[in-house]
Short mmCIF file of the C-alpha atoms (twelve columns), coordinates in Angstrom:
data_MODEL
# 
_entry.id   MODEL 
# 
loop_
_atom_site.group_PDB 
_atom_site.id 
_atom_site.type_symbol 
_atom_site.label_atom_id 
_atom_site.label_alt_id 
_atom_site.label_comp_id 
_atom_site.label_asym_id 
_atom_site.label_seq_id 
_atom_site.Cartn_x 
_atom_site.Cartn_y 
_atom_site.Cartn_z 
_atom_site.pdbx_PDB_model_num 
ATOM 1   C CA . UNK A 1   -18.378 8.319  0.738   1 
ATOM 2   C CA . UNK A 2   -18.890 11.959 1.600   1 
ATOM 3   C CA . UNK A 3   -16.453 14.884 2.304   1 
ATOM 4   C CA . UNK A 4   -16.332 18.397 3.985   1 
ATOM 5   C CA . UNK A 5   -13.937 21.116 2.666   1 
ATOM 6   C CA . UNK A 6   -13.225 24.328 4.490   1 
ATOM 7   C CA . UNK A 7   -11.539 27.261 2.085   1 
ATOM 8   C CA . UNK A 8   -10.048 29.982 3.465   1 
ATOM 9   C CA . UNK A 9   -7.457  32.271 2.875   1 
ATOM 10  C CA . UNK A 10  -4.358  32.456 4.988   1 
ATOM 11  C CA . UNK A 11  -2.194  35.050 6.509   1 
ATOM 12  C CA . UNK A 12  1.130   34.281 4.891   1 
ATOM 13  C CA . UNK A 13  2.980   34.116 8.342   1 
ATOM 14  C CA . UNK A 14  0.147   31.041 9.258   1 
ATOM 15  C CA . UNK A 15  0.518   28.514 6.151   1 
ATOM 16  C CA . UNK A 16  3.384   25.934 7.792   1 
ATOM 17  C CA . UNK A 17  2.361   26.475 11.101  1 
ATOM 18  C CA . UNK A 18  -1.294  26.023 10.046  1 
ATOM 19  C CA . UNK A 19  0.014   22.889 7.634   1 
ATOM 20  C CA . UNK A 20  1.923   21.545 10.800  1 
ATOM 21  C CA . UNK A 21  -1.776  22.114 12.797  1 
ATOM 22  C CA . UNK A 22  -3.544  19.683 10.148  1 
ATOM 23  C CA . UNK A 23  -0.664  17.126 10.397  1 
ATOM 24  C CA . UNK A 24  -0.114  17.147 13.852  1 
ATOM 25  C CA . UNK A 25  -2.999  17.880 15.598  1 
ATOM 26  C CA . UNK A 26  -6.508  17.845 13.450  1 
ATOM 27  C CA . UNK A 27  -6.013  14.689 11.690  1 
ATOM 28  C CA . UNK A 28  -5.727  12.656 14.897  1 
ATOM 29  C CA . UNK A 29  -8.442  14.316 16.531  1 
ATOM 30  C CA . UNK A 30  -11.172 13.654 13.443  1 
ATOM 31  C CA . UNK A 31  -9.402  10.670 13.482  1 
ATOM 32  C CA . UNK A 32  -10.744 9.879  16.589  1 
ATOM 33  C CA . UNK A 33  -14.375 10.754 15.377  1 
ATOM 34  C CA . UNK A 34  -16.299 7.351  13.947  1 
ATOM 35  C CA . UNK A 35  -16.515 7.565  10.211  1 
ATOM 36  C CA . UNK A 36  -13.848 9.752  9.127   1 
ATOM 37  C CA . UNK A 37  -11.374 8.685  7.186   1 
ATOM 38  C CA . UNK A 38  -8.381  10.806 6.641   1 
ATOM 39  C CA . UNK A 39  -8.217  14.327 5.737   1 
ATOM 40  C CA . UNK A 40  -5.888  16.454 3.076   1 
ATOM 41  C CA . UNK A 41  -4.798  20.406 2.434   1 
ATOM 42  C CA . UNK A 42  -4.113  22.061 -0.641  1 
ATOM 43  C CA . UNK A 43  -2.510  25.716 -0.289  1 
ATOM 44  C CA . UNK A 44  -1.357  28.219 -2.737  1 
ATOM 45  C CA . UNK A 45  1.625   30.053 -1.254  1 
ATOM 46  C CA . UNK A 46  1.525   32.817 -3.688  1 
ATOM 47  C CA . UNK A 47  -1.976  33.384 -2.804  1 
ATOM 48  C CA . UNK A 48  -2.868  32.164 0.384   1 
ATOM 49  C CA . UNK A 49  -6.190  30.108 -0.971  1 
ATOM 50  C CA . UNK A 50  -5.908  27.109 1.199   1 
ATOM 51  C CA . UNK A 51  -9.013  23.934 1.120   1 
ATOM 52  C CA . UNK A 52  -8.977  21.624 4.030   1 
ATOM 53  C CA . UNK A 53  -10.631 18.503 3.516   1 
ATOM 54  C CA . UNK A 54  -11.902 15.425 5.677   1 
ATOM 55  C CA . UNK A 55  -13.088 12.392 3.963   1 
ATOM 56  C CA . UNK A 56  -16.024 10.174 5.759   1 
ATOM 57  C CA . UNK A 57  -17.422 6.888  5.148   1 
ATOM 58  C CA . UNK A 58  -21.326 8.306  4.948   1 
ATOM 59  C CA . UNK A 59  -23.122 11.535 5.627   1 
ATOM 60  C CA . UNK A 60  -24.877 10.327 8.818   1 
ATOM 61  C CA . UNK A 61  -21.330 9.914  10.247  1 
ATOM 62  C CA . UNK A 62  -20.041 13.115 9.167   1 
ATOM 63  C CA . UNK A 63  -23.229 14.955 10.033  1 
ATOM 64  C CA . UNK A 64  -23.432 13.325 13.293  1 
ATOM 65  C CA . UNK A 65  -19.860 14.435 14.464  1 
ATOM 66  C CA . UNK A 66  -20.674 17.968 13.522  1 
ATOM 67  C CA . UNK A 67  -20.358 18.882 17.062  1 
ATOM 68  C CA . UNK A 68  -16.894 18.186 17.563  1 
ATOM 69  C CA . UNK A 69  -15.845 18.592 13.654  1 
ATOM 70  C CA . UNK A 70  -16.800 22.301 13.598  1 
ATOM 71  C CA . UNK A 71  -14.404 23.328 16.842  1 
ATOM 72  C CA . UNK A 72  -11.576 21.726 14.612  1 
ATOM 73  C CA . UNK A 73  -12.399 23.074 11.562  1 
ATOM 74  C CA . UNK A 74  -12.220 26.391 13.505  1 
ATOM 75  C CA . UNK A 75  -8.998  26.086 15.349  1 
ATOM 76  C CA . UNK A 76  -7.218  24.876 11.832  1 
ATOM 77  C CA . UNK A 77  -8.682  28.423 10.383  1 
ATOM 78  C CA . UNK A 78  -6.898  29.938 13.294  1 
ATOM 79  C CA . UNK A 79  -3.602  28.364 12.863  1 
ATOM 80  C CA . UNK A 80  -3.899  29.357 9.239   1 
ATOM 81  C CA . UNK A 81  -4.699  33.095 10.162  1 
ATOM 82  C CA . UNK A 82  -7.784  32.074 8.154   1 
ATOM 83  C CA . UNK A 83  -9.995  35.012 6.688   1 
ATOM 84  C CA . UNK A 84  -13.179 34.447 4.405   1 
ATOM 85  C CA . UNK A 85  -13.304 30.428 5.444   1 
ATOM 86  C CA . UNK A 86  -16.389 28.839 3.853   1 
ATOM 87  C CA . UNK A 87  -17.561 25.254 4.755   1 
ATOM 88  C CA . UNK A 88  -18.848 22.764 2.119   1 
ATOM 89  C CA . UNK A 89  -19.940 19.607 2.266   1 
ATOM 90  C CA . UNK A 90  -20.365 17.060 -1.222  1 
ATOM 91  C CA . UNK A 91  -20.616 13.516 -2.233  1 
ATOM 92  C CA . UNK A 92  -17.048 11.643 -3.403  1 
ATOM 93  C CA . UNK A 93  -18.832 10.160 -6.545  1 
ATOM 94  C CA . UNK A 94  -15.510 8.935  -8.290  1 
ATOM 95  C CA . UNK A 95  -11.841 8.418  -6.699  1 
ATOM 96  C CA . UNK A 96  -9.024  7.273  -9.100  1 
ATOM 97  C CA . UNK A 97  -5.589  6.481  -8.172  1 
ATOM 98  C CA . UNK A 98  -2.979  5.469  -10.183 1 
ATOM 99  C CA . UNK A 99  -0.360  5.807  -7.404  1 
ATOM 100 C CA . UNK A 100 -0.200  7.427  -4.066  1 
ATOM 101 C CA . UNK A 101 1.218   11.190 -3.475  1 
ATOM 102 C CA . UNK A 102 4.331   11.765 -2.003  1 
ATOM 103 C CA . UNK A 103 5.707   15.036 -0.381  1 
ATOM 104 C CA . UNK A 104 6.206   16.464 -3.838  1 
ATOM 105 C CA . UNK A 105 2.805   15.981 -4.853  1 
ATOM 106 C CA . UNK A 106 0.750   19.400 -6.684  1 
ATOM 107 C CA . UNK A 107 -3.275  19.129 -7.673  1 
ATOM 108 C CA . UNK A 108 -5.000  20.963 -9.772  1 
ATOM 109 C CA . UNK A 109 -9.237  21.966 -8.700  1 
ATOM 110 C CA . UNK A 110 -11.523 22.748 -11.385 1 
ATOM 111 C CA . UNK A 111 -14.815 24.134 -9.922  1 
ATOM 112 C CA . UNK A 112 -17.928 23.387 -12.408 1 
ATOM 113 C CA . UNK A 113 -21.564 24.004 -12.572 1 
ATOM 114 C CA . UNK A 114 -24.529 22.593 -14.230 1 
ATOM 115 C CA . UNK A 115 -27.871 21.533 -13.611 1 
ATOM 116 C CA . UNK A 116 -29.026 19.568 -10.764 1 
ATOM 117 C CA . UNK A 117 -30.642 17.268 -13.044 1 
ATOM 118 C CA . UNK A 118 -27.335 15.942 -15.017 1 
ATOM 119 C CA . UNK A 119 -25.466 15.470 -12.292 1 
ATOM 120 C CA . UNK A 120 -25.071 11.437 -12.860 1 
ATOM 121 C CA . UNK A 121 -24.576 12.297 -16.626 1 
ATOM 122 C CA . UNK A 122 -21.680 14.862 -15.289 1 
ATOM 123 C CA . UNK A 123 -20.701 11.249 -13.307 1 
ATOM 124 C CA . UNK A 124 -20.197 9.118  -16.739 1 
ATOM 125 C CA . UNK A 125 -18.644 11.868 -18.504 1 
ATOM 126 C CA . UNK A 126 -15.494 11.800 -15.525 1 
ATOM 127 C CA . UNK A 127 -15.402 8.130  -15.517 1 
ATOM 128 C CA . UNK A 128 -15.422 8.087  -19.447 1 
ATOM 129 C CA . UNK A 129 -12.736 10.771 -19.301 1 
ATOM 130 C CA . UNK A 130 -10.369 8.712  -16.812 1 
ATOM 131 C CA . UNK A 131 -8.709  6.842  -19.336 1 
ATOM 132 C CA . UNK A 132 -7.162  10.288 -20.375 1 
ATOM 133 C CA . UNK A 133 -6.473  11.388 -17.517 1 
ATOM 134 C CA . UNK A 134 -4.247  8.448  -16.086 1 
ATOM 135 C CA . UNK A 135 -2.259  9.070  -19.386 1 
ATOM 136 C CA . UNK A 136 -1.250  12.628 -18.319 1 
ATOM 137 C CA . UNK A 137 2.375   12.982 -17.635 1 
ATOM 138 C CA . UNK A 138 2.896   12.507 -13.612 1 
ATOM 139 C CA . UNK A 139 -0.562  11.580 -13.038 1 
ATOM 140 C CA . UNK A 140 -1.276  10.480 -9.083  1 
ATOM 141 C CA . UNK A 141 -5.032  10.500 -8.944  1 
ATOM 142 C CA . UNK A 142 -8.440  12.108 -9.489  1 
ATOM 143 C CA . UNK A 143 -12.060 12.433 -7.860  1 
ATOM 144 C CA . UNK A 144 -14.846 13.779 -8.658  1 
ATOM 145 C CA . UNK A 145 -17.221 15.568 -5.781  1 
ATOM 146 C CA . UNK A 146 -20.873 16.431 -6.190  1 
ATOM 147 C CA . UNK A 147 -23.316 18.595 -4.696  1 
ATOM 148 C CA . UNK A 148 -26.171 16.922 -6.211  1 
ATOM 149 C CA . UNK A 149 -29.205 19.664 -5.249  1 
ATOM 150 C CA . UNK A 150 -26.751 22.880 -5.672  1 
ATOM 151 C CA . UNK A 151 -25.778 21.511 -9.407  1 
ATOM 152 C CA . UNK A 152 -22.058 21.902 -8.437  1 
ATOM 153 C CA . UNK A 153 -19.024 19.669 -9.005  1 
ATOM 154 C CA . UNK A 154 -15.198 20.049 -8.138  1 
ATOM 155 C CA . UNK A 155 -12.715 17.954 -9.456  1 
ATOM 156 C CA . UNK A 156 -8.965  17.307 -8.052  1 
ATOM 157 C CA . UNK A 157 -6.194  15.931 -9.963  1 
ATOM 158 C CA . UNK A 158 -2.697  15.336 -8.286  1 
ATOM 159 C CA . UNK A 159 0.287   14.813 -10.030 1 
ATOM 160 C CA . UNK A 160 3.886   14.017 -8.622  1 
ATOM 161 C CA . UNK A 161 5.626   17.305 -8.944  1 
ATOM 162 C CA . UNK A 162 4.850   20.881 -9.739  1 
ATOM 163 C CA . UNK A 163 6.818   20.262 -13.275 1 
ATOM 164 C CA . UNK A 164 4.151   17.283 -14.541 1 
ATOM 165 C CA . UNK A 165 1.345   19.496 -13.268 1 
ATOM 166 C CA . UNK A 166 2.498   22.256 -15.918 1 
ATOM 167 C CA . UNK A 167 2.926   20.042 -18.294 1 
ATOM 168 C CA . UNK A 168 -0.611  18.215 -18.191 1 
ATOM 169 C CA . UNK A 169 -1.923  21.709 -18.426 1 
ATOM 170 C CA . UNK A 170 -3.034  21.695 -22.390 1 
ATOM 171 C CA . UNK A 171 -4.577  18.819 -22.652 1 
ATOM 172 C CA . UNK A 172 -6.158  18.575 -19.203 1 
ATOM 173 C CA . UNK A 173 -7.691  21.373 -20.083 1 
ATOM 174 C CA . UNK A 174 -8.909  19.464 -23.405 1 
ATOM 175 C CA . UNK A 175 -10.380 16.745 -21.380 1 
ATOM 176 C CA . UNK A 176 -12.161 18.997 -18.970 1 
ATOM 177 C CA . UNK A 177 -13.522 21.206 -21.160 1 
ATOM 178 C CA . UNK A 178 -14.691 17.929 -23.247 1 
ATOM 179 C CA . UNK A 179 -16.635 16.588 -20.412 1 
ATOM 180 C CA . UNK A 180 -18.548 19.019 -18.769 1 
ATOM 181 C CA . UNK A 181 -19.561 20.224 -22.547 1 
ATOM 182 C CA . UNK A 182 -21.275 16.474 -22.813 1 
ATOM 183 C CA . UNK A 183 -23.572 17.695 -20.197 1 
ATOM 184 C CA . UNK A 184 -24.242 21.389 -20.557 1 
ATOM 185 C CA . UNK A 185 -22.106 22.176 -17.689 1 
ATOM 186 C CA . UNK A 186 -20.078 25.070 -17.225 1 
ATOM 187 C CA . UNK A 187 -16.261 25.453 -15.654 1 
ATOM 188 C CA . UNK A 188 -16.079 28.161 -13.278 1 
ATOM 189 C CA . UNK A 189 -12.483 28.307 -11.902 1 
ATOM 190 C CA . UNK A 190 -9.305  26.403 -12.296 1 
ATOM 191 C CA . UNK A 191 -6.740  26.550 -9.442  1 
ATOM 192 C CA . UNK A 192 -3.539  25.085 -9.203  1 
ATOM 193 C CA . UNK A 193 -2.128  23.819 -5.138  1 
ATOM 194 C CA . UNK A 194 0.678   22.283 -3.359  1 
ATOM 195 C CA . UNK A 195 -0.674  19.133 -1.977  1 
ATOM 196 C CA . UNK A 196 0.207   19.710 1.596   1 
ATOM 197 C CA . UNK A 197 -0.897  16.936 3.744   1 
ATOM 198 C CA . UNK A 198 -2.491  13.927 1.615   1 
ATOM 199 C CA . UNK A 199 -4.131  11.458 3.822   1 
ATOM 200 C CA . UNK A 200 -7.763  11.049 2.792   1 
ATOM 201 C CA . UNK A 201 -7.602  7.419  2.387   1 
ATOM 202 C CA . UNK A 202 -10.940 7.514  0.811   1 
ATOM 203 C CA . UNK A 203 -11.128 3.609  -1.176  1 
ATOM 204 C CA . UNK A 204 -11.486 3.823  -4.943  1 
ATOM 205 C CA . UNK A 205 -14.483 4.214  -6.634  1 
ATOM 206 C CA . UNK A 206 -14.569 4.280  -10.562 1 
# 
């Protein structure tokens, strides 16, 4: 399983209507594209920071629909007001779900580096760490992606409300911390979202 994120930050005026965009009218259409299996948006309202995803069952299929992924990618950074959007695209080495989000749902995106050559140690160390995570309070789900040659990992765990989110924030950070130390990795950046659309459907791999 692969995935492609676009981050960008939004003009505050464009974050429904470019939410509604995603929903409405992007999903179908990469929907529509063979291999791709659901997509999802995190946004920061306070900020702006918004990180659309699409999920896809290989990278052949998602490279081969480049062609008509990139004019949707595009239109959802115009309904967005999008500035600064970046395109990335990683492996989905690890998907965990105790439960699926509802309209409530918040994640929380730690950004982590190490080297290239660790990257299926930085794999075991997750999965080791799952046990702890499912035990966080309001604990939805977690992945794990890679970029395997780049040395780079993001992780994304959703919880059911904003509230469980802030509570989970101690000790999430214990675990974290715990598991990219195993490996010599490094965590960049820690952001905190409103899930906004959740629909990557991507099956679960542990």
């Amino acid at each position: 399983m692969f995935a492609r994120t676009t981050s960008l930050t939004a003009g505050q005026p464009g974050i429904d209507r470019g939410i509604r965009y995603v929903r409405d009218e992007a999903l179908p259409m990469l929907q529509d594209i063979d291999g791709c299996i659901g997509m999802s948006t995190l946004v920061d309202h306070a900020t702006g920071r918004c990180i659309i995803t699409s999920s896809w069952q290989s990278a052949q299929a998602m490279r081969a629909g480049h062609p008509r992924i990139r004019p949707v990618e595009d239109r959802c950074v115009a309904a967005f007001d999008g500035m600064e959007s970046t395109v990335d695209e990683w492996e989905i080495a690890l998907m965990f779900r105790a439960h699926t989000s509802d309209e409530a749902a918040c994640a929380r995106v730690s950004w982590i580096e190490g080297d290239p050559d660790t990257m299926s140690d930085t794999i075991d160390a997750f999965r080791a760490s799952m046990s702890d995570v499912e035990r966080l309070p309001g604990f939805a789900s977690a992945s794990l992606l890679l970029d395997r040659t780049g040395g780079r990992a993001v992780t994304t765990a959703a919880f059911d409300t904003a509230a469980a989110m802030a509570k989970s924030r101690a000790k999430a950070n214990e675990i974290r911390t715990r598991a990219a130390d195993s490996t010599g990795a490094y965590v960049i950046e820690v952001a905190e979202f409103e899930l906004a659309v959740s629909n990557l459907r991507v099956p679960e791999l542990v």
